mmCIF file of C-alpha atoms and ligand atoms in Angstrom:
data_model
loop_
_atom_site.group_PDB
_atom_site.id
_atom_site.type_symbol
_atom_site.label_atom_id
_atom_site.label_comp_id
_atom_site.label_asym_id
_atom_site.label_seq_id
_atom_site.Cartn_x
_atom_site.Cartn_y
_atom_site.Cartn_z
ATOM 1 C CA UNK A 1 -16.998 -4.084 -17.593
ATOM 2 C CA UNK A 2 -15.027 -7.314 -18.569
ATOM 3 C CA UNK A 3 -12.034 -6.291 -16.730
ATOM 4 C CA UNK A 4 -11.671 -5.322 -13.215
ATOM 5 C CA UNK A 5 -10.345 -1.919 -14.011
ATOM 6 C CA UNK A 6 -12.721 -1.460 -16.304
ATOM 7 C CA UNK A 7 -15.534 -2.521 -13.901
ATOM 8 C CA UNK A 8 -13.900 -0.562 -11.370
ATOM 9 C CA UNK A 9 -14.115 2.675 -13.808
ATOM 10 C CA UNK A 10 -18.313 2.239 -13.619
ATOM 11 C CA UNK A 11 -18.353 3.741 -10.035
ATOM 12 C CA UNK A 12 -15.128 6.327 -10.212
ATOM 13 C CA UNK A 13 -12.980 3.518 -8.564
ATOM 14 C CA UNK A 14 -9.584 2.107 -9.570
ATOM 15 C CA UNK A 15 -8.435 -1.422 -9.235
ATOM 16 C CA UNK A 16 -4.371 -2.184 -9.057
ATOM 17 C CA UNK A 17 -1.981 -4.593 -8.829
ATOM 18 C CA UNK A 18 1.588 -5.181 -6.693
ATOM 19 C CA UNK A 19 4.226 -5.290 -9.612
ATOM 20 C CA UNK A 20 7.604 -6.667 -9.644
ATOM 21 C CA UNK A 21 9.853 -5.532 -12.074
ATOM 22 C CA UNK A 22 11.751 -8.655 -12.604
ATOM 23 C CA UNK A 23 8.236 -9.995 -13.486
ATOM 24 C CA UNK A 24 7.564 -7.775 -16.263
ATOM 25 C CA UNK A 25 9.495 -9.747 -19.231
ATOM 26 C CA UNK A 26 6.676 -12.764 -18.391
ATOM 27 C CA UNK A 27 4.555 -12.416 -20.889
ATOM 28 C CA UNK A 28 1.413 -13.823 -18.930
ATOM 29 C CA UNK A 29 2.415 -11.589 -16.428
ATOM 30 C CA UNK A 30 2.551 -8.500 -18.255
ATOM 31 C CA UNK A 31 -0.580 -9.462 -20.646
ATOM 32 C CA UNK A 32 -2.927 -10.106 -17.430
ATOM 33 C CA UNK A 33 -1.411 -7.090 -15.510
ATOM 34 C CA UNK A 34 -2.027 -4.880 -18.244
ATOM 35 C CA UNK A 35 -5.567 -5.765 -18.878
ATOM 36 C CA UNK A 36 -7.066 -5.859 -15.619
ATOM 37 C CA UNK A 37 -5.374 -3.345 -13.279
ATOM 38 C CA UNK A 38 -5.217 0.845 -13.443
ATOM 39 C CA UNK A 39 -3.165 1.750 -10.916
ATOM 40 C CA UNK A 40 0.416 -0.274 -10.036
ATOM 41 C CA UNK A 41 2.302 -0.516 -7.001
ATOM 42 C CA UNK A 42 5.849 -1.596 -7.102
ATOM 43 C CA UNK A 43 6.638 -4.155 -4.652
ATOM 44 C CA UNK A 44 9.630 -3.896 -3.009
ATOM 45 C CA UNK A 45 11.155 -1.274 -5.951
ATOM 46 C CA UNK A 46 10.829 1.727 -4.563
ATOM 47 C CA UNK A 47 11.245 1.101 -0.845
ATOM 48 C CA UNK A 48 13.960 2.743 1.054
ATOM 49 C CA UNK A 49 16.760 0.003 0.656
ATOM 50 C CA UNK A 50 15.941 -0.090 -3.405
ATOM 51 C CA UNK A 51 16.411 3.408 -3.824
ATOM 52 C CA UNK A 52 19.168 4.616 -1.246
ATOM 53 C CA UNK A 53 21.707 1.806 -1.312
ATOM 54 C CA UNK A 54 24.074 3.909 -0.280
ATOM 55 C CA UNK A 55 23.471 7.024 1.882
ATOM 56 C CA UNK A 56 22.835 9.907 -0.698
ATOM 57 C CA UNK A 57 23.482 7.517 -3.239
ATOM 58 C CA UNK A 58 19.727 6.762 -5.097
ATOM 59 C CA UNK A 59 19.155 4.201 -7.295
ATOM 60 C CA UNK A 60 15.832 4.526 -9.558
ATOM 61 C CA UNK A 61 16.506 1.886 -11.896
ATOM 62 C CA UNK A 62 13.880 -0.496 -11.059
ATOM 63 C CA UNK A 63 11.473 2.070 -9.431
ATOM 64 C CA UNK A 64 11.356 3.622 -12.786
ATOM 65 C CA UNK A 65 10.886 0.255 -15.082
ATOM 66 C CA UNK A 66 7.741 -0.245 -13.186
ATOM 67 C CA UNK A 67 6.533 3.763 -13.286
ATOM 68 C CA UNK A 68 7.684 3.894 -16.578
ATOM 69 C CA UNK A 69 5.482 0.522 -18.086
ATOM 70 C CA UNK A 70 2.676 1.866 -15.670
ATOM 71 C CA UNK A 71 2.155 5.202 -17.448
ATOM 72 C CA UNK A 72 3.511 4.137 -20.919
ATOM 73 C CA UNK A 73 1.047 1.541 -20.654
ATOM 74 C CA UNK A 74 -1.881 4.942 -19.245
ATOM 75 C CA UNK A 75 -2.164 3.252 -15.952
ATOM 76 C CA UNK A 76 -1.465 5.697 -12.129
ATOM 77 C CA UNK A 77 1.055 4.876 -9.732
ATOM 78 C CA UNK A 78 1.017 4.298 -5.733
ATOM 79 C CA UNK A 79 4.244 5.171 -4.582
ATOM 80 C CA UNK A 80 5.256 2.354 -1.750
ATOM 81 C CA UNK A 81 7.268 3.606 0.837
ATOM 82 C CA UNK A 82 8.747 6.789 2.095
ATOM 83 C CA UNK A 83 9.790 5.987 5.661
ATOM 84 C CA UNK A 84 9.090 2.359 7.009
ATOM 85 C CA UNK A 85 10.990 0.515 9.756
ATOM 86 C CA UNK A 86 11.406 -2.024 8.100
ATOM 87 C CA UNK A 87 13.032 -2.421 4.275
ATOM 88 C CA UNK A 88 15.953 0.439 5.775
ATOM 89 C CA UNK A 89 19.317 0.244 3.997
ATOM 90 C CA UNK A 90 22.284 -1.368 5.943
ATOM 91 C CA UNK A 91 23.757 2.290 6.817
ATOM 92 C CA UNK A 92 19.918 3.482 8.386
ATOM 93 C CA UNK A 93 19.597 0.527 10.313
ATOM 94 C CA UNK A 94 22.704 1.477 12.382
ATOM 95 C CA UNK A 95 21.287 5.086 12.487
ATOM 96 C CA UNK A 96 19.550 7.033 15.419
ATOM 97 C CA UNK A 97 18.748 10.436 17.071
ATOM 98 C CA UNK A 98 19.167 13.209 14.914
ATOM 99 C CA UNK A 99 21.422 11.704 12.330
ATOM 100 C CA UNK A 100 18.793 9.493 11.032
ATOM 101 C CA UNK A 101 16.020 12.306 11.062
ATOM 102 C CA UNK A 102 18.186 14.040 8.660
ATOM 103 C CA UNK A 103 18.446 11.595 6.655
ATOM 104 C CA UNK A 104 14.875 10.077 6.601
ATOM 105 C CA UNK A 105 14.110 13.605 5.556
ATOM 106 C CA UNK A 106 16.147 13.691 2.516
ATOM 107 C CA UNK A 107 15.234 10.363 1.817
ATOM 108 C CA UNK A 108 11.935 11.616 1.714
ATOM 109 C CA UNK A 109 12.422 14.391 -0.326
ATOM 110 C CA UNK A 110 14.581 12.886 -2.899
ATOM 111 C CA UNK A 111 12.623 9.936 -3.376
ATOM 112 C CA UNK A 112 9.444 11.883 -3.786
ATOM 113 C CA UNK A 113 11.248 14.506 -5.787
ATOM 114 C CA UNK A 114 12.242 12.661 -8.062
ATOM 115 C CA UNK A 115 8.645 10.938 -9.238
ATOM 116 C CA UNK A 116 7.180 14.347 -8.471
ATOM 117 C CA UNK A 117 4.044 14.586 -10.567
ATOM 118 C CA UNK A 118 3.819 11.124 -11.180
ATOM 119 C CA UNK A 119 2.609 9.865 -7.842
ATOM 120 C CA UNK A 120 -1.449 9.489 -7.566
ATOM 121 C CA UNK A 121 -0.646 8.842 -3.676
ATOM 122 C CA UNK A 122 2.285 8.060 -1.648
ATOM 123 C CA UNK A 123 2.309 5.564 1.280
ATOM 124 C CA UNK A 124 4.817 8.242 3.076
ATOM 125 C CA UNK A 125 4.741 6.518 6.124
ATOM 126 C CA UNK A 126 4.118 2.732 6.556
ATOM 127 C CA UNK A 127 3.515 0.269 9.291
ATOM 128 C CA UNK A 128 4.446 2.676 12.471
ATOM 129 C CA UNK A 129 1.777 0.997 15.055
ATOM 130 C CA UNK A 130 2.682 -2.010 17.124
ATOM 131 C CA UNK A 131 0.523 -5.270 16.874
ATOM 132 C CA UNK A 132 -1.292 -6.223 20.068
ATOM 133 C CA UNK A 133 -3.810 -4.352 22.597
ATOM 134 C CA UNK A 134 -1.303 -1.445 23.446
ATOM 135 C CA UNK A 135 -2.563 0.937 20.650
ATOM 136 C CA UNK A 136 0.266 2.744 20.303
ATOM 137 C CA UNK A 137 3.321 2.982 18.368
ATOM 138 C CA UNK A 138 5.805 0.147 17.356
ATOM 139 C CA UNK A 139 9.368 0.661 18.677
ATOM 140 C CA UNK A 140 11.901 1.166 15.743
ATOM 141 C CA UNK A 141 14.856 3.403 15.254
ATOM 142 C CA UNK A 142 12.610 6.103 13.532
ATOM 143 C CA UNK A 143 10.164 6.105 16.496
ATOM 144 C CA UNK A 144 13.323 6.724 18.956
ATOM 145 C CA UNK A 145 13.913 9.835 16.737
ATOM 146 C CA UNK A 146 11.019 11.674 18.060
ATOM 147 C CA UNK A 147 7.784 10.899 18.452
ATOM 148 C CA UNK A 148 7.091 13.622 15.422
ATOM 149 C CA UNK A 149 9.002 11.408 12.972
ATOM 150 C CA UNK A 150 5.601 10.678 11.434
ATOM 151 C CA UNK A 151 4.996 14.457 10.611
ATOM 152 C CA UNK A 152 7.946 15.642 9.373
ATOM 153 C CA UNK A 153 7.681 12.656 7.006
ATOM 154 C CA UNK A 154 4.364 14.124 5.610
ATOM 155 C CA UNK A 155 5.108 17.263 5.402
ATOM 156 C CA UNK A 156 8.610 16.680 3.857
ATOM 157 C CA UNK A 157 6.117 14.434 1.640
ATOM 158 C CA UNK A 158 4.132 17.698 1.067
ATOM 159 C CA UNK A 159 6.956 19.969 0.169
ATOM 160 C CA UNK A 160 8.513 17.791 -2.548
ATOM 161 C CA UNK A 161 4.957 16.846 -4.005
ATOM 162 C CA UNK A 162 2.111 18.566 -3.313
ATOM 163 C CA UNK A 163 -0.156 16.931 -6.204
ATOM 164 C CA UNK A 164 0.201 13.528 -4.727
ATOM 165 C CA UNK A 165 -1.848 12.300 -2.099
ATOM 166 C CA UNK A 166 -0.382 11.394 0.971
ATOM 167 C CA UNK A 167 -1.350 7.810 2.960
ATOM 168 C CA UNK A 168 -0.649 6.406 5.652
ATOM 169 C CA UNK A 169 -0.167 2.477 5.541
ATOM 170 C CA UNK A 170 -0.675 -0.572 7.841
ATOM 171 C CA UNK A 171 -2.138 -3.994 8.786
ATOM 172 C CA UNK A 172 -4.193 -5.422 11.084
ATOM 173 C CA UNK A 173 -6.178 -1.992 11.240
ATOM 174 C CA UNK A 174 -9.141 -3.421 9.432
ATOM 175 C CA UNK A 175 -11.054 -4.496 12.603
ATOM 176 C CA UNK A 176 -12.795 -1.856 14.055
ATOM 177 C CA UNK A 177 -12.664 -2.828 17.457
ATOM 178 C CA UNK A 178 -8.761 -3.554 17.125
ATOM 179 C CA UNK A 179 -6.358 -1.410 19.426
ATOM 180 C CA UNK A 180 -4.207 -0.615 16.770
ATOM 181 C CA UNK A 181 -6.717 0.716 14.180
ATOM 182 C CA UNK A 182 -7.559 2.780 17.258
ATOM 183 C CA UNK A 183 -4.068 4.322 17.591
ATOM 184 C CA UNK A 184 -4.188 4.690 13.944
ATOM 185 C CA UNK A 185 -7.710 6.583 14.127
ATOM 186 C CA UNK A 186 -6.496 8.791 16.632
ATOM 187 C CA UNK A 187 -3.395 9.683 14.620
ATOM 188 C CA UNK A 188 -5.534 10.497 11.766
ATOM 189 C CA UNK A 189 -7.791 12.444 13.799
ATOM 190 C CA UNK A 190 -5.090 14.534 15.262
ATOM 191 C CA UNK A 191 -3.212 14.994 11.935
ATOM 192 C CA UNK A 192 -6.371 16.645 10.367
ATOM 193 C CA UNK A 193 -7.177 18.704 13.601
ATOM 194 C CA UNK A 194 -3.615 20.201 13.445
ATOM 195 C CA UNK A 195 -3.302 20.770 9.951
ATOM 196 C CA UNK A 196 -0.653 17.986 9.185
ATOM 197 C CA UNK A 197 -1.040 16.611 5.771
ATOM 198 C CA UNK A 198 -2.609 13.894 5.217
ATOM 199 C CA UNK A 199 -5.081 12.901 2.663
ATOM 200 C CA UNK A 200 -5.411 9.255 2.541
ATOM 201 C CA UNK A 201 -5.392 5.974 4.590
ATOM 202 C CA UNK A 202 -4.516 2.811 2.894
ATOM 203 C CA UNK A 203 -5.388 -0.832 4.269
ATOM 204 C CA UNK A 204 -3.228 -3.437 3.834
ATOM 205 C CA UNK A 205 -5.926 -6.204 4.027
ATOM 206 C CA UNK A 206 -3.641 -9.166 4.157
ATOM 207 C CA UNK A 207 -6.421 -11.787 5.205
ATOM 208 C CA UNK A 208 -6.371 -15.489 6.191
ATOM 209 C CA UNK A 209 -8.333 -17.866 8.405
ATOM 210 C CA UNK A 210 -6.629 -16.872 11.310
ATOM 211 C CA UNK A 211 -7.093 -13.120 10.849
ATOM 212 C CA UNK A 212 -10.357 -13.071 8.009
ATOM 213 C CA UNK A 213 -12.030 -10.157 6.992
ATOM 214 C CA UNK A 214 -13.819 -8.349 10.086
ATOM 215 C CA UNK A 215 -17.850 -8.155 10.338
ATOM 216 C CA UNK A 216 -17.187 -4.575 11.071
ATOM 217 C CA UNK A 217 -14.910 -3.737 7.889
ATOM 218 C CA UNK A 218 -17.403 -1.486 6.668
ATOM 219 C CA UNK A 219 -17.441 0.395 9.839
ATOM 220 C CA UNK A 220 -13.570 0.696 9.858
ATOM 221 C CA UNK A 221 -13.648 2.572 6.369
ATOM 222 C CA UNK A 222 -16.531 4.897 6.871
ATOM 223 C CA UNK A 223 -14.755 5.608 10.678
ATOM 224 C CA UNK A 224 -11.431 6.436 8.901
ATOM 225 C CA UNK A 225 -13.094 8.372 5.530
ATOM 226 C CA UNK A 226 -15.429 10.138 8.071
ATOM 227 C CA UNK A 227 -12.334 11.969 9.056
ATOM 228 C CA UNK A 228 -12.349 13.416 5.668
ATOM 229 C CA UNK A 229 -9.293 11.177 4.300
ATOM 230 C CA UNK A 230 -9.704 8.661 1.392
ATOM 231 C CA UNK A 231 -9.541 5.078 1.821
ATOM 232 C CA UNK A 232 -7.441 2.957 -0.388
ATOM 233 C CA UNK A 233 -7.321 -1.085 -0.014
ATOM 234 C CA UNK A 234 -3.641 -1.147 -0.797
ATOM 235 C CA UNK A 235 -2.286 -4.983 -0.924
ATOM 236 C CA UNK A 236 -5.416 -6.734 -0.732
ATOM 237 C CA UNK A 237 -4.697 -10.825 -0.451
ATOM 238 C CA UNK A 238 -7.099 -13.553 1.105
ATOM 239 C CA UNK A 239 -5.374 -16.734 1.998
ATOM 240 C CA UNK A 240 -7.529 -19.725 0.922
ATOM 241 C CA UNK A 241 -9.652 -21.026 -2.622
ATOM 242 C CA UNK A 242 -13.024 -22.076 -4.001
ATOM 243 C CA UNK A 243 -16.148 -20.424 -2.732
ATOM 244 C CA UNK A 244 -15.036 -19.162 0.840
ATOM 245 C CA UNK A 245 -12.198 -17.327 -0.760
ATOM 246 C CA UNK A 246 -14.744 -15.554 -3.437
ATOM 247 C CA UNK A 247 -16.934 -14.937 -0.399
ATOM 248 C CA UNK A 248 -14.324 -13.341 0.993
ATOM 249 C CA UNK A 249 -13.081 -11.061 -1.541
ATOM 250 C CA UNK A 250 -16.876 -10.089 -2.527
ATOM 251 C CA UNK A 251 -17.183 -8.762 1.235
ATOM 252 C CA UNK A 252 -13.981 -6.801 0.896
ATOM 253 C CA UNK A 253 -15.322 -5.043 -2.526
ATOM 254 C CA UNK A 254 -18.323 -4.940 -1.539
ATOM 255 C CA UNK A 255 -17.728 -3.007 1.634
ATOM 256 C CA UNK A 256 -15.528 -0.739 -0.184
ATOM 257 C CA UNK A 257 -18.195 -0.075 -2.977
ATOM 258 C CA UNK A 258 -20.695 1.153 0.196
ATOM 259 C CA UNK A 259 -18.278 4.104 0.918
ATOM 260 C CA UNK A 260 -17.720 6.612 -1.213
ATOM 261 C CA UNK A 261 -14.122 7.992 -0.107
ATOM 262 C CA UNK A 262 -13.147 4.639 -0.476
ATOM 263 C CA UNK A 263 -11.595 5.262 -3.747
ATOM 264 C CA UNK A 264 -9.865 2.000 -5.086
ATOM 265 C CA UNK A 265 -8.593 -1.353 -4.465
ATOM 266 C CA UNK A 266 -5.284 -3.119 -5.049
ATOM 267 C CA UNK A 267 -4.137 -6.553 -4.891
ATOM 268 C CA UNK A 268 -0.917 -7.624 -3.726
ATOM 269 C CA UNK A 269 0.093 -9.460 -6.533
ATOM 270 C CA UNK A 270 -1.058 -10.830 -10.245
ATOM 271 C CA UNK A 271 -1.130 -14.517 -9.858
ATOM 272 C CA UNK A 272 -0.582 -17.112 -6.882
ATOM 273 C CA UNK A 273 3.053 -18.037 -7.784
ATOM 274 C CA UNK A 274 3.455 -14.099 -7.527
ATOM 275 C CA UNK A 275 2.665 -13.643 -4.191
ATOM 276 C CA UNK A 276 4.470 -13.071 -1.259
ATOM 277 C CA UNK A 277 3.017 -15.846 0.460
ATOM 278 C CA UNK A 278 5.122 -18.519 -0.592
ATOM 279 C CA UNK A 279 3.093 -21.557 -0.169
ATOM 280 C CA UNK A 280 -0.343 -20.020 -0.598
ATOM 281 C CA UNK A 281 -3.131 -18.904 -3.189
ATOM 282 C CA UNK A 282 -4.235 -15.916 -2.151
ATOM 283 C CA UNK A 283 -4.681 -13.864 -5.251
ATOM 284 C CA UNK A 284 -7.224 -13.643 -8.121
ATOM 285 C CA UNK A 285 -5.189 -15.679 -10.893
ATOM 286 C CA UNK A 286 -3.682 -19.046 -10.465
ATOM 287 C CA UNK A 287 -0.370 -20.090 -11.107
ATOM 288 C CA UNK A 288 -1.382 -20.550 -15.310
ATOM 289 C CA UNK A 289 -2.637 -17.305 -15.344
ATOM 290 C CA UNK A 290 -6.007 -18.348 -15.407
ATOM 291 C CA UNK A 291 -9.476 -16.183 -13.471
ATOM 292 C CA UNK A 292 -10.350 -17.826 -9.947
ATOM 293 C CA UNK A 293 -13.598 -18.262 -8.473
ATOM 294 C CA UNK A 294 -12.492 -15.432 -6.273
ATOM 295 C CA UNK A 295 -11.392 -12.625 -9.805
ATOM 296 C CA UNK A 296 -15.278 -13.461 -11.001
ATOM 297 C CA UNK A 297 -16.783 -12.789 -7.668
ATOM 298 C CA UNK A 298 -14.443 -9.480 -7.523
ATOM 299 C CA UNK A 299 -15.659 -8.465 -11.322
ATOM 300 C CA UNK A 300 -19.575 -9.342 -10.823
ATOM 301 C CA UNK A 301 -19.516 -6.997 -7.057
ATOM 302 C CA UNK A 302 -18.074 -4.174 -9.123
ATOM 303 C CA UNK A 303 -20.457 -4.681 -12.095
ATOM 304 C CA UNK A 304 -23.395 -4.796 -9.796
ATOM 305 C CA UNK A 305 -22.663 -1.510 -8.336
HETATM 306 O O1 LIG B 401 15.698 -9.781 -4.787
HETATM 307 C C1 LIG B 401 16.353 -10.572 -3.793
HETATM 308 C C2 LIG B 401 17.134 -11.676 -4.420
HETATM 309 O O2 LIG B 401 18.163 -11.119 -5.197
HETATM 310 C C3 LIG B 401 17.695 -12.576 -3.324
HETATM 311 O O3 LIG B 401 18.361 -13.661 -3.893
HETATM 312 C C4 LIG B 401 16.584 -13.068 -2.419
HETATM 313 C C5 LIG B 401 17.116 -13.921 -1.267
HETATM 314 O O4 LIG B 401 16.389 -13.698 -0.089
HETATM 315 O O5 LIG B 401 15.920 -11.968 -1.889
HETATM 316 C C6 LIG B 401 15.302 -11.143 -2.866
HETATM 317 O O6 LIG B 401 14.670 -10.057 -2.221
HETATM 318 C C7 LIG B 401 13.465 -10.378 -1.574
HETATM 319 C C8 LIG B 401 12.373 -9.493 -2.157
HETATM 320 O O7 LIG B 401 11.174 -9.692 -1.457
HETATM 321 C C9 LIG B 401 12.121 -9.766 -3.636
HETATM 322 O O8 LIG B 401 11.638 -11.073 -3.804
HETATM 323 C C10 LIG B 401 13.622 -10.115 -0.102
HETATM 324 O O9 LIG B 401 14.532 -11.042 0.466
HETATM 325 C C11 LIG B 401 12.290 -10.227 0.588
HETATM 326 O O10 LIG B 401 12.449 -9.778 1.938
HETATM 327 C C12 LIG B 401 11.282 -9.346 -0.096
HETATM 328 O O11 LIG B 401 10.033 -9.552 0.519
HETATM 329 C C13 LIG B 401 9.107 -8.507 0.346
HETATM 330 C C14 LIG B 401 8.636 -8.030 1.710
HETATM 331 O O12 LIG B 401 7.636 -7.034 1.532
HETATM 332 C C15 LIG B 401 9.773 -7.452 2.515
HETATM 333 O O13 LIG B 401 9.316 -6.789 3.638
HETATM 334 C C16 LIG B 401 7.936 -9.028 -0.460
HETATM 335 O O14 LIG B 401 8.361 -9.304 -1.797
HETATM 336 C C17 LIG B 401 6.815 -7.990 -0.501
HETATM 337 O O15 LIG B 401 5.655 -8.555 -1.069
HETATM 338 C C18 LIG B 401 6.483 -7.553 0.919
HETATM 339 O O16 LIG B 401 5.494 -6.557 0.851
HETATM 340 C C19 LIG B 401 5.033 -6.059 2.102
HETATM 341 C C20 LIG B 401 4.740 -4.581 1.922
HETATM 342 O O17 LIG B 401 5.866 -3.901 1.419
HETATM 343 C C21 LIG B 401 4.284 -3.947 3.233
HETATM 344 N N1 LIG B 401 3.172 -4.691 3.813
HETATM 345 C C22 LIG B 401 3.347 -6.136 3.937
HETATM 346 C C23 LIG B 401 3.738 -6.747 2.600
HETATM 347 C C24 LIG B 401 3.850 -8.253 2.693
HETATM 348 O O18 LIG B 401 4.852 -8.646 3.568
#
């Protein structure tokens, strides 16, 4: 393939992008997103302070530019996020107890009502564990709802969707031997013992020199699809440039290639000046648009395979 979705295609795989709507009248932009990447995530568009401004009060606009040029233009959609700590409209922030279960739950279910059917997987819940060696989960208002907050959000997911598959999300759970992607195993583990849905678990993947890609990264996907979930490299970046960087993204494809359930890769963003990172180069394209050292080392793993 001379694309990376296209390359992707060979073994069954998908490769996305991040998209931000306000990005989408660039022409570069557009040109580059549409010819390399099947599958779109919006950014920030469809997270719970985009599309609930108000309580009860949804606003699709932007969620729906970016489904809308992703299927117009035959690509799938990731639908980023359900229920996240962070990202929560004013009025959810100052929520708790019982009052803000209810309304996570039709948050939920509106939000994945309305893109019902269009949704190839939904990160319904992301970023619930807590950073360090505790393994268990971060503190947030959601958490202090009930320690089930997690699975009523999936199977609320369920109810209002059942063709899409349903992820959970996070960082820093791409080292094996990391407490958190312990806690998150676990989770998993339990959910699919007790019948909770749950079908998929993505990996962030943000990478940079102080937190590179793990030696065991490999071992954390086959753990996690081993549970009988899919695997999905959801916002792939790699801080850095020039041959480490390619290095680095070949081991991430690479690794994902070697596991069958893990079923496609995204990148958090088209080109540098896109990402989130302000200062850095993290992504495939540079600021012109152009291919990196890192997008031909990406294209030639997925060719080989
Ligand atoms: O759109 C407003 C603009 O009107 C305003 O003038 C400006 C001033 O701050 O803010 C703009 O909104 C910003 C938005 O990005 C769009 O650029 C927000 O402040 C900023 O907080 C927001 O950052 C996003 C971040 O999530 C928020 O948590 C990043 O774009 C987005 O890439 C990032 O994505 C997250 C994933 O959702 C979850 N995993 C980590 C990943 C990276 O942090």
């Amino acid at each position: 393939g001379s694309t990376l979705q296209e390359a992707a295609a060979q073994s069954g795989r998908y490769f996305g992008t991040a998209i931000a709507a306000n990005r989408l009248s660039d022409s570069t932009y557009a040109t580059i997103a549409n010819r390399e990447f099947n599958m779109i995530t919006a950014e920030n568009e469809m997270k719970m302070d985009a599309t609930e401004p108000n309580q009860n009060q949804f606003n699709f606009t932007n969620g729906d530019r970016i489904l809308n040029w992703a299927l117009q233009n035959g690509k799938q959609v990731r639908g980023h996020a359900l229920a996240w700590y962070s990202q929560q409209p004013g009025w959810m922030q100052r929520m708790e107890g019982s009052t803000l279960r209810s309304a996570m739950i039709n948050h939920v279910t509106q939000v994945a009502t309305h893109y019902k059917g269009k949704i190839y997987a939904w990160d319904v819940v992301n970023e619930a564990f807590a950073d360090g060696s505790s393994g268990g989960r971060r503190d947030s208002n959601l958490e202090r709802s009930g320690s089930d907050w997690i699975e009523v959000a999936f199977r609320t997911a369920r109810a209002a969707d059942p063709a899409a598959k349903l992820c959970y999300n996070d960082y820093n759970i791409d080292d094996w031997s990391h407490a958190k992607t312990q806690g998150v195993y676990r989770m998993v583990r339990d959910f699919k013992q007790r019948g909770v849905p749950i079908d998929c678990v993505g990996l962030q993947s943000h990478f940079n020199p102080q937190s590179p890609v793990p030696g065991n990264y490999q071992t954390t996907i086959e753990s996690f699809a081993a549970l009988g979930v899919d695997v999905q490299i959801t916002e792939l970046d790699i801080e850095g440039s020039g041959s480490a960087q390619a290095e680095s993204y070949r081991k991430v494809t690479q690794a994902c290639l070697n596991v069958a359930r893990c079923t496609g890769i995204t990148v958090w963003g088209v080109r540098d000046t896109d990402s989130w990172r302000a200062s850095g180069t993290p992504l495939l394209f540079d600021g012109n648009g152009n291919k990196k050292a890192a997008y031909t080392s990406v294209l030639n793993t997925l060719n080989a395979a």
